[in-house]
Coordinates of C-alpha atoms in Angstrom, one line a residue:
Chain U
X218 CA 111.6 105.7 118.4
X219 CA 112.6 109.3 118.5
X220 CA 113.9 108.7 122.0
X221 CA 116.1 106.0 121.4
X222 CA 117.6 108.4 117.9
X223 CA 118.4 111.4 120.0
X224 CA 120.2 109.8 122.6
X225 CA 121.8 107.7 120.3
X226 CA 123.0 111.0 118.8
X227 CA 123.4 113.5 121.6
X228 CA 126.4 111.9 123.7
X229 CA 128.6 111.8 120.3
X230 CA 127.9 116.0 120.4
X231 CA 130.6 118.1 122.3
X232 CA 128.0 120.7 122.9
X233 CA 124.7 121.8 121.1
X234 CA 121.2 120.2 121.6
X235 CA 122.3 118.4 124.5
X236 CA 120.0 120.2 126.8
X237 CA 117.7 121.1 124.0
X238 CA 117.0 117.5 122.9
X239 CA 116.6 116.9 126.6
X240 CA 113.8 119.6 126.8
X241 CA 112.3 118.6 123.7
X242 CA 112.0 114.8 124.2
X243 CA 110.2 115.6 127.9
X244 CA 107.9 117.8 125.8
X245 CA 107.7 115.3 123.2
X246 CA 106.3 112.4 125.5
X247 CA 104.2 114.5 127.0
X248 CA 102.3 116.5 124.5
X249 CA 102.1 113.5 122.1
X250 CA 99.1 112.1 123.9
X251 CA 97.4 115.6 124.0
X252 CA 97.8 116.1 120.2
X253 CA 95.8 112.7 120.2
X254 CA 93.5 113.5 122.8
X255 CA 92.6 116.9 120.8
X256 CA 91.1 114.6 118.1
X257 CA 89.4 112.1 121.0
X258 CA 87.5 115.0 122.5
X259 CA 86.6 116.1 119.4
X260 CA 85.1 112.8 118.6
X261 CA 83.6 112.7 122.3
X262 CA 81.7 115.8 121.7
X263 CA 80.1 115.1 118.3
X264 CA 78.8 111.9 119.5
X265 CA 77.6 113.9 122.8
X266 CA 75.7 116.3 119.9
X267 CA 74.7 113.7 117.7
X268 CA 73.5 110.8 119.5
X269 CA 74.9 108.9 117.0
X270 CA 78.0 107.2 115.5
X271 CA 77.1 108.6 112.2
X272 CA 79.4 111.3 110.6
X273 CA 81.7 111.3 113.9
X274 CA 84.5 111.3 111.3
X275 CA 83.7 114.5 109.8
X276 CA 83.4 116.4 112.8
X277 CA 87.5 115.6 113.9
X278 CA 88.1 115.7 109.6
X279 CA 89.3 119.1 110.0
X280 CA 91.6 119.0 112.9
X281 CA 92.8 115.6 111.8
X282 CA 93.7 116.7 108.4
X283 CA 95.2 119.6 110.2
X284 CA 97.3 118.3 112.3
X285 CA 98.2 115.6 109.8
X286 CA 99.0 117.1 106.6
X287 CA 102.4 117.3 105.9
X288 CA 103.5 115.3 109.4
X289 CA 103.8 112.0 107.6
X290 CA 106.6 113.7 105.0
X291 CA 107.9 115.4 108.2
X292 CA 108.0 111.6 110.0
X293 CA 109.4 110.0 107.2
X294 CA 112.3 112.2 106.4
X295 CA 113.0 112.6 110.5
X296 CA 113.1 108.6 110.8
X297 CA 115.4 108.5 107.3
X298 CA 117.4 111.4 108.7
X299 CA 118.0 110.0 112.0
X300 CA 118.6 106.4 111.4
X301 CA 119.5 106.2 108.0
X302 CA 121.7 108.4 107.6
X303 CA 123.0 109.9 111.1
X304 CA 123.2 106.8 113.1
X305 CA 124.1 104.7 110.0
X306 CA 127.4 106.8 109.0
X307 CA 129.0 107.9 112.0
X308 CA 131.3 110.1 110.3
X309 CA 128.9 112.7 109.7
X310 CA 127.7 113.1 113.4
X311 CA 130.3 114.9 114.0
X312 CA 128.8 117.7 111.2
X313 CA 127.5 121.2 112.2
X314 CA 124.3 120.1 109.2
X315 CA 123.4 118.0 112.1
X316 CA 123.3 120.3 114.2
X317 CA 121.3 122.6 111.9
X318 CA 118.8 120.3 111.3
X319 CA 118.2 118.9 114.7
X320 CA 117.6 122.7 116.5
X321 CA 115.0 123.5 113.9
X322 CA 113.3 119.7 114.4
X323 CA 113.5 120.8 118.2
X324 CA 112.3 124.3 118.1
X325 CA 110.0 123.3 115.2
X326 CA 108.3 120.3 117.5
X327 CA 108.4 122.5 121.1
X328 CA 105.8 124.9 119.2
X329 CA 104.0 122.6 117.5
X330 CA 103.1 120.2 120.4
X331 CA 102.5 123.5 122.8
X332 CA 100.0 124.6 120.3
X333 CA 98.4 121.2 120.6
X334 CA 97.9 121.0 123.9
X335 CA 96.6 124.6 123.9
X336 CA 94.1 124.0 121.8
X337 CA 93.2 121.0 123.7
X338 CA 92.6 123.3 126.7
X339 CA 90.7 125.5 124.4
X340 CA 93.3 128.1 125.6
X341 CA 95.5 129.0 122.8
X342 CA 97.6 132.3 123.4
X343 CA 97.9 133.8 120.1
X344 CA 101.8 134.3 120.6
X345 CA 101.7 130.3 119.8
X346 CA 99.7 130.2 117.0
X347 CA 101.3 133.4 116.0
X348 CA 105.0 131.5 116.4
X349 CA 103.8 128.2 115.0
X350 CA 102.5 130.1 111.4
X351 CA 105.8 132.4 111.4
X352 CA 108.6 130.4 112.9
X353 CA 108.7 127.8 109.8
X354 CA 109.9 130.8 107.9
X355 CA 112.9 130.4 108.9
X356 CA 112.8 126.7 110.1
X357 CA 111.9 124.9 107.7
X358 CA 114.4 126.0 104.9
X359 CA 116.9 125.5 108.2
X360 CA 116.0 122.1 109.0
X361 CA 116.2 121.6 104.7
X362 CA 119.3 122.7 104.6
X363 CA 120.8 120.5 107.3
X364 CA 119.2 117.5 106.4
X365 CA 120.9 117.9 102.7
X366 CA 124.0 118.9 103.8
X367 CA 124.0 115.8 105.9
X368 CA 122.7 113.5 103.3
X369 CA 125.8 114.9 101.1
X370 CA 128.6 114.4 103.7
X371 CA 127.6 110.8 104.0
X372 CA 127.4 110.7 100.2
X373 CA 131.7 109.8 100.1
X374 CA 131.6 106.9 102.9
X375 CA 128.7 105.0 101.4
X376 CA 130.0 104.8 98.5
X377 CA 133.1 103.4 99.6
X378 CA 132.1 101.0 101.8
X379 CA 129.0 100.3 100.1
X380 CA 126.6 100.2 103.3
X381 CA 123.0 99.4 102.6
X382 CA 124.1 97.9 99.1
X383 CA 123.3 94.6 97.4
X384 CA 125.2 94.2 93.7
X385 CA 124.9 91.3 91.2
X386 CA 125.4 88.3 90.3
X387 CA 123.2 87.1 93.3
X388 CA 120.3 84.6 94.2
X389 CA 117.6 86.5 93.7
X390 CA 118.4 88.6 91.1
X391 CA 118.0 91.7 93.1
X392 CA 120.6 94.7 93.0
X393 CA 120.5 98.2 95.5
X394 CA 122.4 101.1 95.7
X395 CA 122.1 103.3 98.6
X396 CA 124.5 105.7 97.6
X397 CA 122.4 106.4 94.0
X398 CA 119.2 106.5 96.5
X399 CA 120.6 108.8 98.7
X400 CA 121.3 111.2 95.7
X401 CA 117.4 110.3 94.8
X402 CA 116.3 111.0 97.6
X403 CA 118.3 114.8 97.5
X404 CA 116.4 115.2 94.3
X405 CA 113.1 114.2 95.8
X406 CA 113.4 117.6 97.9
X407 CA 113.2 119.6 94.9
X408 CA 109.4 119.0 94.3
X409 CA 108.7 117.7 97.7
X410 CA 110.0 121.0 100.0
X411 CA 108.4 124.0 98.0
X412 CA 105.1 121.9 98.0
X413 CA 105.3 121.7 102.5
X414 CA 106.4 125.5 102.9
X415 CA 103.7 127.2 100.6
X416 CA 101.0 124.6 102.4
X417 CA 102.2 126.2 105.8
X418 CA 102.3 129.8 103.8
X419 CA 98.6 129.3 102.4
X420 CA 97.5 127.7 106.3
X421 CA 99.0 131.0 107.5
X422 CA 97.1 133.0 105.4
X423 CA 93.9 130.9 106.1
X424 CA 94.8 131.0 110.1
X425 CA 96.2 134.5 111.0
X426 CA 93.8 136.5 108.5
X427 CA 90.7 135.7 110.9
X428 CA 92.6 138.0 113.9
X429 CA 89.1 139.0 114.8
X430 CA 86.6 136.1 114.6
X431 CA 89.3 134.6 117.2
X432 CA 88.3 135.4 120.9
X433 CA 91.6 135.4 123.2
X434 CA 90.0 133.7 126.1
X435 CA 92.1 133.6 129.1
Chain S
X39 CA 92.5 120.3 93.7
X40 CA 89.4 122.5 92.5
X41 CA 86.1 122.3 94.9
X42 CA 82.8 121.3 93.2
X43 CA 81.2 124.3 91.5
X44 CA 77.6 124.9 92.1
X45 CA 75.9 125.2 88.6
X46 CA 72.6 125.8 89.1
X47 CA 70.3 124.7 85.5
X48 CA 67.0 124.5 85.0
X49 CA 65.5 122.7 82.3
X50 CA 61.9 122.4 81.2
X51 CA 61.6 119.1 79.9
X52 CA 58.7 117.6 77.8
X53 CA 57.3 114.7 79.0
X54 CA 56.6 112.7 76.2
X55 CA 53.1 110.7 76.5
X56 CA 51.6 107.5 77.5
X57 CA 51.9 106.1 74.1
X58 CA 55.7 106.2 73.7
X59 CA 56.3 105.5 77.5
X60 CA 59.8 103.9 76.8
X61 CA 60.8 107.2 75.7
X62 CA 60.6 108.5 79.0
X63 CA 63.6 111.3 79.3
X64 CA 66.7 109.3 80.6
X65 CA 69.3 111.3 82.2
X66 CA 71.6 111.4 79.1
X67 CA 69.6 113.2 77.4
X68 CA 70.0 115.6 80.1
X69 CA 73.4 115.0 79.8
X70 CA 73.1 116.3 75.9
X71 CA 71.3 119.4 76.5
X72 CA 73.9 120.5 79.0
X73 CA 76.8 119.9 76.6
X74 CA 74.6 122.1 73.9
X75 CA 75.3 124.9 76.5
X76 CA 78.1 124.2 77.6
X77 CA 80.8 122.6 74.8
X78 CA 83.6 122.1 76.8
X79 CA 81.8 120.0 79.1
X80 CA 81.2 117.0 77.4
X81 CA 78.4 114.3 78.6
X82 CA 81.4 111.8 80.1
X83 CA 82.7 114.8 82.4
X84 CA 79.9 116.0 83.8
X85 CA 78.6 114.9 87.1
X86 CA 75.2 114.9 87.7
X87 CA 73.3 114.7 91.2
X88 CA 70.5 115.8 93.1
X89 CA 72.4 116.8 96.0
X90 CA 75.9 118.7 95.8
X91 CA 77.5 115.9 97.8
X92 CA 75.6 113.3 96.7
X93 CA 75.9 110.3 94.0
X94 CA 76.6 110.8 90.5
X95 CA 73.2 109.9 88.8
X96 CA 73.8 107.4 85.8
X97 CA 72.5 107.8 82.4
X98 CA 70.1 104.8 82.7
X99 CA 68.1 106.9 85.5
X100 CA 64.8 107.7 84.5
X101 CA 63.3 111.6 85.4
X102 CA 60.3 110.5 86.3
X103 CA 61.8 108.0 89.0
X104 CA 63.5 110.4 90.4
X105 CA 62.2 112.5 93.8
X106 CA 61.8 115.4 91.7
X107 CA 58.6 117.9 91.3
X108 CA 57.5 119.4 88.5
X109 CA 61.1 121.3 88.3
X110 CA 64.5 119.1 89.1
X111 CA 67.1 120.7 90.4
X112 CA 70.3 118.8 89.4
X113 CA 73.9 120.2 90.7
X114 CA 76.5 119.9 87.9
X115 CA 80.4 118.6 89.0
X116 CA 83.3 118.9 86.3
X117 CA 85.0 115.4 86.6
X118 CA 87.9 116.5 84.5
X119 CA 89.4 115.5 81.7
X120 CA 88.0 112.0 80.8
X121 CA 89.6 108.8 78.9
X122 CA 87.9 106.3 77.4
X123 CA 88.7 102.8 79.2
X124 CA 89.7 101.3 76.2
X125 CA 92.4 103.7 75.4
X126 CA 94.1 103.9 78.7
X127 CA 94.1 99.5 78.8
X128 CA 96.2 99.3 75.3
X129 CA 98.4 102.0 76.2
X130 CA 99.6 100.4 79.8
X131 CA 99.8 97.1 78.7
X132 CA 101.8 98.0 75.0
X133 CA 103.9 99.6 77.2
X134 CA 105.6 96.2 79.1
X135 CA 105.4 94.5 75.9
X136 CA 107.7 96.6 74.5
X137 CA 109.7 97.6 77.2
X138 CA 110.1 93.9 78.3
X139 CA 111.5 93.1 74.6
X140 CA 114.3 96.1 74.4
X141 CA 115.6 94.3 77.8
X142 CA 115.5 91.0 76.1
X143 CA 117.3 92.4 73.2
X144 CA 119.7 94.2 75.2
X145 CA 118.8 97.5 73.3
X146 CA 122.2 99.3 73.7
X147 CA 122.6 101.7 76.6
X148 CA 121.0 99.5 79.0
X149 CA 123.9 97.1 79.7
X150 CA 127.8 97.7 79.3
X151 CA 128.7 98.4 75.5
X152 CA 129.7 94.2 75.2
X153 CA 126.2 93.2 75.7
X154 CA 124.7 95.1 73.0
X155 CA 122.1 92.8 71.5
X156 CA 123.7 89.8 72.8
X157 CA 121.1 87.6 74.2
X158 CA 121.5 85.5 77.3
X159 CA 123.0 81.9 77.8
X160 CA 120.0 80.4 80.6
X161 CA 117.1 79.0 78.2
X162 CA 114.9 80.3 81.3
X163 CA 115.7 83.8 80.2
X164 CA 114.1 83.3 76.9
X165 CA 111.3 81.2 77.9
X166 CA 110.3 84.0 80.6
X167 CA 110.2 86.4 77.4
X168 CA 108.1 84.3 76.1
X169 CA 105.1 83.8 79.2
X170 CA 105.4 87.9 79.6
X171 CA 105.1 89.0 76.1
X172 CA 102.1 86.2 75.8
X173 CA 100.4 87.7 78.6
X174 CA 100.7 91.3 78.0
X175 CA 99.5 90.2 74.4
X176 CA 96.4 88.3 76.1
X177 CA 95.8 91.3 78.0
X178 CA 95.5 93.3 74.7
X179 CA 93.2 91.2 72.8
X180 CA 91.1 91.1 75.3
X181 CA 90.7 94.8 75.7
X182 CA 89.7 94.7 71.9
X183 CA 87.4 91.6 71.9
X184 CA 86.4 89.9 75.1
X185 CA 86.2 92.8 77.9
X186 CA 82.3 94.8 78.2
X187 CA 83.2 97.8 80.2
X188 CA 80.5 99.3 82.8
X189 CA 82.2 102.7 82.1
X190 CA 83.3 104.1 79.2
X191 CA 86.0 106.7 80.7
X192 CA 88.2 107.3 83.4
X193 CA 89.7 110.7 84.2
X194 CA 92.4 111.5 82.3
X195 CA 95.1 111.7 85.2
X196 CA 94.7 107.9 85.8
X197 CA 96.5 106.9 82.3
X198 CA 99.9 108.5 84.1
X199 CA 99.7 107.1 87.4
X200 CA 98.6 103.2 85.5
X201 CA 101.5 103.8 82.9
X202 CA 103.9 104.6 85.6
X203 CA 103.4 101.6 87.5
X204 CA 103.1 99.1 84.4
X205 CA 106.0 100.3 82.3
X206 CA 108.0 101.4 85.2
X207 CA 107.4 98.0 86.8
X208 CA 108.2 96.0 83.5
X209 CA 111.4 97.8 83.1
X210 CA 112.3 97.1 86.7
X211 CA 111.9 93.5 86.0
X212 CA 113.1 92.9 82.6
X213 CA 116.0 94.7 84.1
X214 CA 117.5 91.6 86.3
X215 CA 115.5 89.1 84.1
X216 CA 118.1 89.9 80.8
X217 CA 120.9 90.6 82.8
X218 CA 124.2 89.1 81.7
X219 CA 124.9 88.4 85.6
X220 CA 121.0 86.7 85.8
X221 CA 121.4 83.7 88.0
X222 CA 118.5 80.8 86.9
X223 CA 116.3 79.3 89.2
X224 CA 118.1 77.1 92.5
X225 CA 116.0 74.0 91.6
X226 CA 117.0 74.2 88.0
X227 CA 114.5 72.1 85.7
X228 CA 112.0 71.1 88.1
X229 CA 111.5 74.6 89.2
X230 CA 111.1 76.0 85.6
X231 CA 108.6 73.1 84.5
X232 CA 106.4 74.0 87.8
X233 CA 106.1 77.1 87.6
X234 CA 105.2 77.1 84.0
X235 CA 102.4 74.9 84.4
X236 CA 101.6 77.0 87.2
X237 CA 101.7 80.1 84.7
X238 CA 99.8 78.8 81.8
X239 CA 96.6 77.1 83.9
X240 CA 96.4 80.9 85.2
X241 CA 96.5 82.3 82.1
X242 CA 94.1 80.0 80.8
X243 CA 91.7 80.0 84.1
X244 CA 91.6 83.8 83.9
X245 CA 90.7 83.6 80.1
X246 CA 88.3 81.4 80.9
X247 CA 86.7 83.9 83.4
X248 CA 86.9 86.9 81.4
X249 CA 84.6 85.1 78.7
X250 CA 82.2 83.8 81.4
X251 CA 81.8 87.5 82.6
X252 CA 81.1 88.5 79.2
X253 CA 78.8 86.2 78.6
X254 CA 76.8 87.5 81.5
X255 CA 76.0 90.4 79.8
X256 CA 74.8 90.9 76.2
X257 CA 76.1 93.5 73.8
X258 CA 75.8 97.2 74.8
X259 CA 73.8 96.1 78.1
X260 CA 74.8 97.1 81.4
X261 CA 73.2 94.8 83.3
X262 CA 74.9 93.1 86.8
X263 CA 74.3 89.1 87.0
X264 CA 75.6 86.7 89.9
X265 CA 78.7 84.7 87.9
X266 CA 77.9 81.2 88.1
X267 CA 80.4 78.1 87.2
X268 CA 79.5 77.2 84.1
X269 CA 80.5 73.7 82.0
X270 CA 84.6 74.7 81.8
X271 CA 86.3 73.3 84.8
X272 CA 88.3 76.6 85.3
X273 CA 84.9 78.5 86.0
X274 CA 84.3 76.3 88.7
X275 CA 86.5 78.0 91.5
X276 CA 83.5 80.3 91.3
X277 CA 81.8 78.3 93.8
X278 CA 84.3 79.5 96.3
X279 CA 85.9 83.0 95.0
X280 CA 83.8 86.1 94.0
X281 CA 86.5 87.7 91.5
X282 CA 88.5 84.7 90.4
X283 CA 90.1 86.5 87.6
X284 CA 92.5 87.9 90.0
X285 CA 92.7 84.8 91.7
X286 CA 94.1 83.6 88.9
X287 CA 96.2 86.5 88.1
X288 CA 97.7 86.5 91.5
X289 CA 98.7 82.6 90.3
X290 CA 100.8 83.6 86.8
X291 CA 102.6 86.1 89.1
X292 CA 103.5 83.7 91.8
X293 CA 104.3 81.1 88.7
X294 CA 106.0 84.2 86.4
X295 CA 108.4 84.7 90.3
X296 CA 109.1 81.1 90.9
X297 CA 110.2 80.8 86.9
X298 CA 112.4 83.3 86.8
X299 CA 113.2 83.3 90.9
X300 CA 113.7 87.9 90.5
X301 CA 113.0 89.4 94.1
X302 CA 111.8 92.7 91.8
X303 CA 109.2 90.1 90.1
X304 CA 108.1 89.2 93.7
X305 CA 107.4 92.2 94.8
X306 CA 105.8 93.5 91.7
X307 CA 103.2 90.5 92.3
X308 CA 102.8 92.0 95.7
X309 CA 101.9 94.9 95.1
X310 CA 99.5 93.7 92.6
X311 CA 98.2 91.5 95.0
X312 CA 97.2 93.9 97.6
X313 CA 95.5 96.4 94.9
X314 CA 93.1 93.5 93.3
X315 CA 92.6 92.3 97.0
X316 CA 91.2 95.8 97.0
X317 CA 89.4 95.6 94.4
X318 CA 87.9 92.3 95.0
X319 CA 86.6 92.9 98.2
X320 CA 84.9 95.9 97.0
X321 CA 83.8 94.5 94.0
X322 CA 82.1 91.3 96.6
X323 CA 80.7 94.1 98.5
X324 CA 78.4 95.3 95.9
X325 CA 77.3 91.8 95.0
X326 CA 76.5 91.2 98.5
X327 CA 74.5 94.3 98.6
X328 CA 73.0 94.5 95.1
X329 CA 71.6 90.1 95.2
X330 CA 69.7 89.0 98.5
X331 CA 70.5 85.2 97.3
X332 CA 74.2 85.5 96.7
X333 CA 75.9 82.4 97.5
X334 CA 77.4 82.6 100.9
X335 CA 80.2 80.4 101.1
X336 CA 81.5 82.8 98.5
X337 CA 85.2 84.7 99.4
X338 CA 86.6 88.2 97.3
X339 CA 89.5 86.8 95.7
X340 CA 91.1 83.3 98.5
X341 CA 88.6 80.8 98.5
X342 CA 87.6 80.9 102.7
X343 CA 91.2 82.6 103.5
X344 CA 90.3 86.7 101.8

């Protein structure tokens, strides 16, 4: 799905991610499996230890939960973002907030799925884990701000021609307005946002502090 | 979220003898002597178990039959904030009620200024008031005078989420339902006089079931009996459904969206849908594993289909 997005987006761009979006959807394809196979060896191994089916989810829990939390608000505002809004208004692809928002995505996703397969290999240079706990510093309150600023420039055009939006009288009595759920869904970062970056600020803590239980194997 | 705290007790308890054996100690009275120590825990917020990660014991569980030695460990969890069941059904189902009726009215600020308290021209619109406000009102006396809950609270957190999704659901609803630009049923007449005698046989097959459930159980028991059809025809579906009150349920919904033909209303029965299916099929679990003879050709909540 993220495929099809970017290079839906990336020939309306003079320059910018061109070559980063490139580079980050080979990564993508590639590492996306080895995130998955992180939690499949997991599993392997605790059956291997076991004998038995019993518990296997426990053993992967913490990895799962790991590498889970947060993704699915990550998913869900990248799919809104990228189809919903970019592809959906064209007018605002043209915007520098896309731009904003789509290099931190990139940078955001080229650490995250090296650290993966890293840990996978049970080879994990600390300079990645190091990046991955530090970098959102500054990337996610990047990629926050573009996404708004995008939301808002397509905030005049669906109001005008009233994409996405159903109004009364009608057959079943049903009414939408996307431009009202756009501003919602502006609002919804409010709580949402701080709630993701001090997770990521209390997983660094959690992650970094134990420097010296963690063995750099090479 | 707050991890389980460890709290270590011990208790020397008094066995009482041979002659009084029925008052053996049950595990409320446990219950009591904790809260004598410890006032802000009271006995419907405190978690009992023998193992920190195990099941809650109940009050009915006897001392003695538990695999304890002459000292029982128990590990103490802080549930939170409890409510009692009762509480938290009349406040989420007073809420539509009302809510429902300011739409109906067309209490001002709801519509444009001209509509004020106006009420609509489609005799459906009035009719639908009717079926909601009798059901939420169902719903409510049988809180007070038919329901016999296996639990007397809930945590407290619970009454916001259920509120939110009854009111804010009603509101949604009533909404489109007592709008001035509400367009009536395609099929007119014929559609209407369906799906009310869709709605009222569900309302008066789930009645039916919710007094054959209490009926299984005598006052202030908390005993669990296999439902069986009794001599009203509506209990009959129990041959073939385990929890036939939402099967019924589901069918005032379905009757409630093709009276008032409201995609909102739809959806709302959805939803609904899917969360007694949920609860159905766990409910049909535990009677499979609690009664060796429970009838097999028995499904959760669609006879053979869920």
């Amino acid at each position: 799905m993220f495929k099809a997005a970017h290079s839906d987006v990336a020939p309306k761009r003079k320059k910018g991610p061109g070559a980063l979006a490139t580079a980050y959807l080979v990564i993508y394809n590639v590492v996306m499996t080895a995130g998955w196979l992180v939690i499949a060896v997991g599993l392997v191994r605790a059956y291997l230890a076991r004998g038995s089916y019993h518990g296997l989810y426990y053993s992967i829990e913490k990895p799962l939960k790991f590498f889970q939390t947060g993704a699915i608000l990550e998913v869900m505002s990248r799919v809104f973002l990228t189809w919903a809004v970019t592809h959906s208004v064209r007018e605002v692809q043209s915007e520098d907030s896309v731009l904003l928002f789509v290099t931190a995505w990139t940078v955001t996703e080229i650490i995250r799925y090296s650290f993966y397969t890293f840990s996978l290999l049970n080879h994990l240079p600390f300079l990645i884990k190091w990046a991955r706990y530090t970098f959102f510093f500054v990337l996610y309150p990047m990629g926050v701000t573009g996404e708004l600023l995008t939301i808002y420039a397509a905030l005049p055009y669906v109001q005008k021609t009233g994409l996405y939006s159903v109004t009364l009288p009608n057959k079943y009595n049903f009414s939408f307005d996307y431009y009202t759920f756009l501003i919602l869904i502006m609002i919804s970062y409010i709580p949402l946002f701080p709630q993701l970056y001090f997770h990521m600020i209390r997983q660094r803590k959690k992650v970094l502090g134990h420097v010296e239980d963690y063995s750099k194997v090479e | 979220l707050s991890r389980a705290k460890k709290a270590v007790v011990f208790f020397e308890v008094e066995i009482l003898d041979a002659k009084t054996k029925d008052k053996l100690c049950f595990l409320d009275k446990v219950r009591t002597y904790f809260f004598s120590s410890y006032p802000q825990w009271y006995p419907a917020r405190q978690s009992i178990r023998l193992d920190p990660k195990g099941k809650s014991l109940k009050d009915e569980d006897v001392l003695q039959h538990l695999p304890v030695g002459t000292t029982a460990t128990f590990y103490f969890r802080d549930l939170g904030a409890q409510i009692s069941w009762v509480t938290v059904f009349l406040t989420e189902y007073t809420g539509p009620l009302v809510i429902y009726l300011m739409f109906y009215f067309r209490v001002p600020f709801i519509y444009a200024p001209k509509y004020d308290f106006t009420t609509s021209k489609h005799w459906v619109v009035h009719l639908a008031c009717m079926c909601h406000s009798f059901h939420y009102v169902k719903r409510l006396l049988e809180t007070l005078f038919v329901h016999r809950f296996s639990h007397g609270t809930m945590p407290l957190r619970n009454i916001f989420k259920n509120c939110t999704y009854y009111w804010g659901f009603a509101a949604w609803m009533a909404y489109y339902i007592n709008h001035p630009l509400y367009t009536p049923p395609i099929y007119g007449e014929q559609q209407i006089r369906l799906a009310l005698i869709v709605f009222l046989f569900c309302q008066i097959g789930n009645f039916s079931i919710h007094v054959a459930l209490r009926n299984l159980r005598p006052p202030g028991s908390k005993t669990r009996k296999i439902p069986y059809p009794t001599k009203n025809p509506f209990t009959w579906i129990f041959l073939l459904v385990s929890c036939p009150n939402y099967t019924y349920e589901l069918g005032s919904w379905l009757g409630f969206t093709l009276m008032t033909q409201c995609l909102p209303v739809a959806f709302f029965t959805l939803v609904g849908f899917i969360q007694m299916t949920v609860w159905a099929k766990g409910k049909h679990r535990s009677y499979l594993k609690e009664f060796r003879d429970y009838p097999p050709l028995r499904s959760p909540i669609l006879p053979f289909v869920l």
